mmCIF file of C-alpha atoms in Angstrom:
data_model
loop_
_atom_site.group_PDB
_atom_site.id
_atom_site.type_symbol
_atom_site.label_atom_id
_atom_site.label_comp_id
_atom_site.label_asym_id
_atom_site.label_seq_id
_atom_site.Cartn_x
_atom_site.Cartn_y
_atom_site.Cartn_z
ATOM 1 C CA UNK A 1 79.473 145.018 106.863
ATOM 2 C CA UNK A 2 80.992 148.050 108.499
ATOM 3 C CA UNK A 3 84.760 147.678 108.743
ATOM 4 C CA UNK A 4 85.108 145.155 105.902
ATOM 5 C CA UNK A 5 88.072 147.070 104.456
ATOM 6 C CA UNK A 6 89.814 147.007 107.831
ATOM 7 C CA UNK A 7 89.180 143.312 108.532
ATOM 8 C CA UNK A 8 92.071 142.030 106.415
ATOM 9 C CA UNK A 9 91.075 138.356 106.552
ATOM 10 C CA UNK A 10 89.296 135.916 104.238
ATOM 11 C CA UNK A 11 85.586 136.549 103.625
ATOM 12 C CA UNK A 12 83.668 134.152 101.388
ATOM 13 C CA UNK A 13 80.147 132.909 100.643
ATOM 14 C CA UNK A 14 78.970 129.373 101.292
ATOM 15 C CA UNK A 15 78.476 128.885 97.546
ATOM 16 C CA UNK A 16 82.291 128.817 97.307
ATOM 17 C CA UNK A 17 82.788 126.578 100.351
ATOM 18 C CA UNK A 18 84.124 123.097 99.633
ATOM 19 C CA UNK A 19 85.604 121.575 102.791
ATOM 20 C CA UNK A 20 86.611 122.432 106.332
ATOM 21 C CA UNK A 21 90.086 121.011 105.724
ATOM 22 C CA UNK A 22 91.426 124.455 104.803
ATOM 23 C CA UNK A 23 90.184 125.854 108.124
ATOM 24 C CA UNK A 24 91.752 123.339 110.479
ATOM 25 C CA UNK A 25 92.675 125.050 113.756
ATOM 26 C CA UNK A 26 91.181 128.392 112.686
ATOM 27 C CA UNK A 27 88.518 130.595 114.279
ATOM 28 C CA UNK A 28 85.716 130.797 111.720
ATOM 29 C CA UNK A 29 82.722 133.104 111.946
ATOM 30 C CA UNK A 30 79.723 131.712 110.030
ATOM 31 C CA UNK A 31 77.098 134.370 109.397
ATOM 32 C CA UNK A 32 73.613 132.860 109.156
ATOM 33 C CA UNK A 33 71.565 130.145 110.816
ATOM 34 C CA UNK A 34 69.898 128.242 107.989
ATOM 35 C CA UNK A 35 70.624 124.768 106.676
ATOM 36 C CA UNK A 36 73.784 125.923 104.875
ATOM 37 C CA UNK A 37 75.180 127.594 107.993
ATOM 38 C CA UNK A 38 74.443 124.589 110.203
ATOM 39 C CA UNK A 39 76.012 122.134 107.777
ATOM 40 C CA UNK A 40 79.117 124.291 107.274
ATOM 41 C CA UNK A 41 79.571 124.625 111.042
ATOM 42 C CA UNK A 42 79.246 120.866 111.461
ATOM 43 C CA UNK A 43 81.781 120.229 108.702
ATOM 44 C CA UNK A 44 84.191 122.718 110.302
ATOM 45 C CA UNK A 45 83.909 120.806 113.583
ATOM 46 C CA UNK A 46 84.709 117.562 111.796
ATOM 47 C CA UNK A 47 87.918 119.178 110.511
ATOM 48 C CA UNK A 48 88.955 120.511 113.925
ATOM 49 C CA UNK A 49 88.165 124.137 113.203
ATOM 50 C CA UNK A 50 86.434 126.411 115.721
ATOM 51 C CA UNK A 51 83.155 127.715 114.274
ATOM 52 C CA UNK A 52 81.038 130.479 115.744
ATOM 53 C CA UNK A 53 77.590 130.947 114.206
ATOM 54 C CA UNK A 54 76.061 134.415 113.994
ATOM 55 C CA UNK A 55 72.303 134.094 114.563
ATOM 56 C CA UNK A 56 70.561 137.346 113.754
ATOM 57 C CA UNK A 57 67.010 136.068 113.297
ATOM 58 C CA UNK A 58 64.647 133.522 114.790
ATOM 59 C CA UNK A 59 64.892 130.042 113.272
ATOM 60 C CA UNK A 60 63.015 126.750 113.384
ATOM 61 C CA UNK A 61 65.242 123.720 113.963
ATOM 62 C CA UNK A 62 63.535 120.375 113.415
ATOM 63 C CA UNK A 63 64.909 116.838 113.737
ATOM 64 C CA UNK A 64 65.706 115.153 110.424
ATOM 65 C CA UNK A 65 63.629 112.163 111.538
ATOM 66 C CA UNK A 66 60.539 112.063 113.760
ATOM 67 C CA UNK A 67 59.435 108.765 115.288
ATOM 68 C CA UNK A 68 61.463 106.830 112.759
ATOM 69 C CA UNK A 69 60.151 108.715 109.719
ATOM 70 C CA UNK A 70 61.515 111.602 107.706
ATOM 71 C CA UNK A 71 60.172 114.813 109.247
ATOM 72 C CA UNK A 72 59.427 116.130 105.763
ATOM 73 C CA UNK A 73 57.591 112.935 104.842
ATOM 74 C CA UNK A 74 55.587 113.112 108.076
ATOM 75 C CA UNK A 75 54.634 116.753 107.432
ATOM 76 C CA UNK A 76 53.486 116.008 103.870
ATOM 77 C CA UNK A 77 51.388 113.071 105.103
ATOM 78 C CA UNK A 78 49.753 115.124 107.870
ATOM 79 C CA UNK A 79 48.918 117.997 105.521
ATOM 80 C CA UNK A 80 46.677 115.673 103.539
ATOM 81 C CA UNK A 81 44.342 115.506 106.538
ATOM 82 C CA UNK A 82 45.091 118.472 108.793
ATOM 83 C CA UNK A 83 45.392 122.264 108.364
ATOM 84 C CA UNK A 84 48.899 123.753 108.272
ATOM 85 C CA UNK A 85 48.679 125.338 111.729
ATOM 86 C CA UNK A 86 47.756 122.045 113.336
ATOM 87 C CA UNK A 87 50.569 120.236 111.499
ATOM 88 C CA UNK A 88 52.944 122.925 112.750
ATOM 89 C CA UNK A 89 51.847 122.232 116.329
ATOM 90 C CA UNK A 90 52.523 118.522 115.873
ATOM 91 C CA UNK A 91 55.980 119.263 114.438
ATOM 92 C CA UNK A 92 56.886 121.683 117.229
ATOM 93 C CA UNK A 93 55.724 119.367 120.017
ATOM 94 C CA UNK A 94 57.612 116.406 118.558
ATOM 95 C CA UNK A 95 60.648 118.633 117.984
ATOM 96 C CA UNK A 96 60.623 119.734 121.628
ATOM 97 C CA UNK A 97 60.390 116.079 122.719
ATOM 98 C CA UNK A 98 63.361 115.068 120.541
ATOM 99 C CA UNK A 99 65.603 118.149 120.589
ATOM 100 C CA UNK A 100 64.576 119.796 123.844
ATOM 101 C CA UNK A 101 64.371 123.541 124.420
ATOM 102 C CA UNK A 102 66.726 125.075 121.839
ATOM 103 C CA UNK A 103 66.108 128.669 122.895
ATOM 104 C CA UNK A 104 68.486 128.351 125.838
ATOM 105 C CA UNK A 105 71.273 127.840 123.284
ATOM 106 C CA UNK A 106 70.560 131.131 121.531
ATOM 107 C CA UNK A 107 68.192 129.750 118.877
ATOM 108 C CA UNK A 108 64.899 131.616 119.136
ATOM 109 C CA UNK A 109 61.880 130.147 117.378
ATOM 110 C CA UNK A 110 59.716 132.416 115.156
ATOM 111 C CA UNK A 111 56.146 133.190 116.197
ATOM 112 C CA UNK A 112 54.810 131.455 113.069
ATOM 113 C CA UNK A 113 55.095 127.687 112.746
ATOM 114 C CA UNK A 114 57.695 126.160 110.388
ATOM 115 C CA UNK A 115 55.300 125.290 107.542
ATOM 116 C CA UNK A 116 53.271 128.489 107.799
ATOM 117 C CA UNK A 117 56.495 130.512 107.783
ATOM 118 C CA UNK A 118 57.718 128.633 104.723
ATOM 119 C CA UNK A 119 54.440 129.166 102.882
ATOM 120 C CA UNK A 120 54.129 132.879 103.687
ATOM 121 C CA UNK A 121 57.739 134.084 103.739
ATOM 122 C CA UNK A 122 59.705 131.358 101.969
ATOM 123 C CA UNK A 123 61.931 130.683 105.002
ATOM 124 C CA UNK A 124 62.908 127.028 105.201
ATOM 125 C CA UNK A 125 63.204 125.343 108.623
ATOM 126 C CA UNK A 126 66.529 123.751 109.500
ATOM 127 C CA UNK A 127 66.604 119.950 109.501
ATOM 128 C CA UNK A 128 69.237 119.056 112.059
ATOM 129 C CA UNK A 129 71.869 116.519 110.981
ATOM 130 C CA UNK A 130 74.080 116.826 114.049
ATOM 131 C CA UNK A 131 74.946 120.510 114.394
ATOM 132 C CA UNK A 132 72.575 121.021 117.326
ATOM 133 C CA UNK A 133 74.456 118.509 119.457
ATOM 134 C CA UNK A 134 77.681 120.416 118.713
ATOM 135 C CA UNK A 135 75.930 123.610 119.816
ATOM 136 C CA UNK A 136 74.840 121.953 123.052
ATOM 137 C CA UNK A 137 78.404 120.821 123.814
ATOM 138 C CA UNK A 138 79.836 124.237 122.942
ATOM 139 C CA UNK A 139 81.842 123.022 119.937
ATOM 140 C CA UNK A 140 79.736 125.395 117.856
ATOM 141 C CA UNK A 141 79.264 128.729 119.592
ATOM 142 C CA UNK A 142 76.180 130.863 118.926
ATOM 143 C CA UNK A 143 76.416 134.664 119.033
ATOM 144 C CA UNK A 144 74.126 137.583 118.061
ATOM 145 C CA UNK A 145 74.682 139.920 115.096
ATOM 146 C CA UNK A 146 77.892 141.667 114.088
ATOM 147 C CA UNK A 147 78.077 145.396 114.777
ATOM 148 C CA UNK A 148 81.306 145.971 112.823
ATOM 149 C CA UNK A 149 84.539 144.344 111.771
ATOM 150 C CA UNK A 150 87.944 145.288 113.112
ATOM 151 C CA UNK A 151 91.389 144.113 112.011
ATOM 152 C CA UNK A 152 91.215 140.329 112.476
ATOM 153 C CA UNK A 153 88.304 140.699 114.883
ATOM 154 C CA UNK A 154 84.541 141.204 114.985
ATOM 155 C CA UNK A 155 82.586 143.376 117.413
ATOM 156 C CA UNK A 156 79.162 141.937 118.203
ATOM 157 C CA UNK A 157 75.984 143.873 118.914
ATOM 158 C CA UNK A 158 76.235 142.855 122.582
ATOM 159 C CA UNK A 159 79.676 144.470 122.883
ATOM 160 C CA UNK A 160 81.815 141.318 122.800
ATOM 161 C CA UNK A 161 84.856 141.251 120.535
ATOM 162 C CA UNK A 162 85.943 137.985 118.905
ATOM 163 C CA UNK A 163 89.207 137.020 117.238
ATOM 164 C CA UNK A 164 88.378 135.825 113.727
ATOM 165 C CA UNK A 165 90.547 134.161 111.085
ATOM 166 C CA UNK A 166 87.859 133.749 108.409
ATOM 167 C CA UNK A 167 84.245 134.712 107.762
ATOM 168 C CA UNK A 168 81.835 132.515 105.810
ATOM 169 C CA UNK A 169 78.606 134.190 104.735
ATOM 170 C CA UNK A 170 75.690 131.745 104.770
ATOM 171 C CA UNK A 171 73.305 134.587 104.048
ATOM 172 C CA UNK A 172 71.059 133.074 101.420
ATOM 173 C CA UNK A 173 70.803 132.787 97.678
ATOM 174 C CA UNK A 174 68.886 134.541 94.920
ATOM 175 C CA UNK A 175 67.623 133.498 91.510
ATOM 176 C CA UNK A 176 70.110 134.089 88.666
ATOM 177 C CA UNK A 177 67.718 133.085 85.874
ATOM 178 C CA UNK A 178 68.121 136.408 84.055
ATOM 179 C CA UNK A 179 71.871 135.841 83.720
ATOM 180 C CA UNK A 180 71.401 132.817 81.449
ATOM 181 C CA UNK A 181 67.782 132.780 80.193
ATOM 182 C CA UNK A 182 66.918 135.438 77.631
ATOM 183 C CA UNK A 183 63.975 136.197 75.378
ATOM 184 C CA UNK A 184 61.108 135.163 77.661
ATOM 185 C CA UNK A 185 58.619 136.983 79.854
ATOM 186 C CA UNK A 186 58.048 133.897 81.990
ATOM 187 C CA UNK A 187 60.077 135.294 84.925
ATOM 188 C CA UNK A 188 59.749 138.609 86.734
ATOM 189 C CA UNK A 189 62.605 140.967 87.609
ATOM 190 C CA UNK A 190 63.382 138.935 90.744
ATOM 191 C CA UNK A 191 63.941 135.772 88.720
ATOM 192 C CA UNK A 192 60.709 134.040 89.754
ATOM 193 C CA UNK A 193 57.707 133.032 87.622
ATOM 194 C CA UNK A 194 55.245 135.876 87.055
ATOM 195 C CA UNK A 195 52.349 133.535 87.807
ATOM 196 C CA UNK A 196 51.920 133.030 91.537
ATOM 197 C CA UNK A 197 51.938 129.597 93.178
ATOM 198 C CA UNK A 198 50.550 127.091 92.299
ATOM 199 C CA UNK A 199 50.420 128.211 88.624
ATOM 200 C CA UNK A 200 54.038 129.244 88.073
ATOM 201 C CA UNK A 201 55.327 125.940 86.729
ATOM 202 C CA UNK A 202 54.564 126.316 82.991
ATOM 203 C CA UNK A 203 55.779 128.874 80.472
ATOM 204 C CA UNK A 204 55.626 128.955 76.693
ATOM 205 C CA UNK A 205 57.494 126.943 74.043
ATOM 206 C CA UNK A 206 57.984 123.923 76.295
ATOM 207 C CA UNK A 207 59.538 125.899 79.140
ATOM 208 C CA UNK A 208 58.878 124.624 82.678
ATOM 209 C CA UNK A 209 60.029 125.784 86.117
ATOM 210 C CA UNK A 210 60.506 123.502 89.126
ATOM 211 C CA UNK A 211 61.212 124.672 92.665
ATOM 212 C CA UNK A 212 60.436 128.393 92.350
ATOM 213 C CA UNK A 213 57.518 128.089 94.766
ATOM 214 C CA UNK A 214 59.387 129.159 97.940
ATOM 215 C CA UNK A 215 57.801 126.084 99.520
ATOM 216 C CA UNK A 216 60.787 123.769 99.688
ATOM 217 C CA UNK A 217 60.675 120.149 98.555
ATOM 218 C CA UNK A 218 56.890 119.937 98.851
ATOM 219 C CA UNK A 219 56.485 122.795 96.360
ATOM 220 C CA UNK A 220 59.081 121.313 94.025
ATOM 221 C CA UNK A 221 57.281 117.970 94.229
ATOM 222 C CA UNK A 222 53.968 119.579 93.258
ATOM 223 C CA UNK A 223 55.619 121.294 90.290
ATOM 224 C CA UNK A 224 57.296 118.069 89.171
ATOM 225 C CA UNK A 225 54.036 116.092 89.230
ATOM 226 C CA UNK A 226 52.181 118.740 87.208
ATOM 227 C CA UNK A 227 55.012 118.989 84.687
ATOM 228 C CA UNK A 228 55.214 115.213 84.260
ATOM 229 C CA UNK A 229 51.449 115.060 83.677
ATOM 230 C CA UNK A 230 51.629 117.915 81.175
ATOM 231 C CA UNK A 231 54.504 116.327 79.254
ATOM 232 C CA UNK A 232 52.550 113.065 79.150
ATOM 233 C CA UNK A 233 49.463 114.863 77.825
ATOM 234 C CA UNK A 234 51.457 116.691 75.130
ATOM 235 C CA UNK A 235 53.211 113.477 74.106
ATOM 236 C CA UNK A 236 49.892 111.638 73.733
ATOM 237 C CA UNK A 237 48.426 114.449 71.620
ATOM 238 C CA UNK A 238 51.464 114.545 69.352
ATOM 239 C CA UNK A 239 51.443 110.754 69.058
ATOM 240 C CA UNK A 240 47.748 110.748 68.037
ATOM 241 C CA UNK A 241 48.393 113.481 65.461
ATOM 242 C CA UNK A 242 51.351 111.577 64.045
ATOM 243 C CA UNK A 243 49.228 108.412 63.715
ATOM 244 C CA UNK A 244 46.465 110.325 61.911
ATOM 245 C CA UNK A 245 48.937 111.882 59.490
ATOM 246 C CA UNK A 246 50.561 108.488 58.829
ATOM 247 C CA UNK A 247 47.181 106.832 58.281
ATOM 248 C CA UNK A 248 46.084 109.612 55.908
ATOM 249 C CA UNK A 249 49.347 109.351 53.980
ATOM 250 C CA UNK A 250 48.879 105.590 53.563
ATOM 251 C CA UNK A 251 45.296 106.016 52.270
ATOM 252 C CA UNK A 252 46.387 108.664 49.786
ATOM 253 C CA UNK A 253 49.269 106.473 48.591
ATOM 254 C CA UNK A 254 47.028 103.403 48.123
ATOM 255 C CA UNK A 255 44.486 105.426 46.138
ATOM 256 C CA UNK A 256 47.178 106.750 43.824
#
């Protein structure tokens, strides 16, 4: 960010965040609006810090539970019978009934539905665990993007200037497979399987990949089922071969 050298305060990524205890009484700017950002802001509130969340993009916020069921579980069940766009409509209508209109709090919804957006762009919807209520009460403030950093302050794109003690970057993660896995062509340069979904779960020499689908828990679940079935198939084949070899060895021994 422009002005980072001038800022002179702590800047860290959510991967290094442990607890809001260290931020008690401090003004904390959390950059991002995904699940990590929401959960960090909520934890900061619980430790009497003062979080402000920078929301640069549109985001889907869904309730963790819908009509007494896990929202994720409900979505998976509906997708067995309905197309994705229709499931998205059900999720958005139920979300509006439970959470209300979130756009008046600075949280714009994308034009694509939550599941369609996840499937096409890999962007996961936020499952609210309490942060939205803190946003509604003003305990978590929502602001637009940062234009530049000043000494101990941040200038926003709308011209406002905020006093900031710390910045936490909840700006996403990337695959680091290439830093620890060598000698295989299973993954591309971005650290994802070369084979596109839904065929990217199996490599060579007993190598499997779970959760690289960009489709959240549903994609990881599909990978896990296929891998479990494949391991079972391989185990049965090896067991049959071992029995044949043992039986042949016994026959040869008895004849000798």
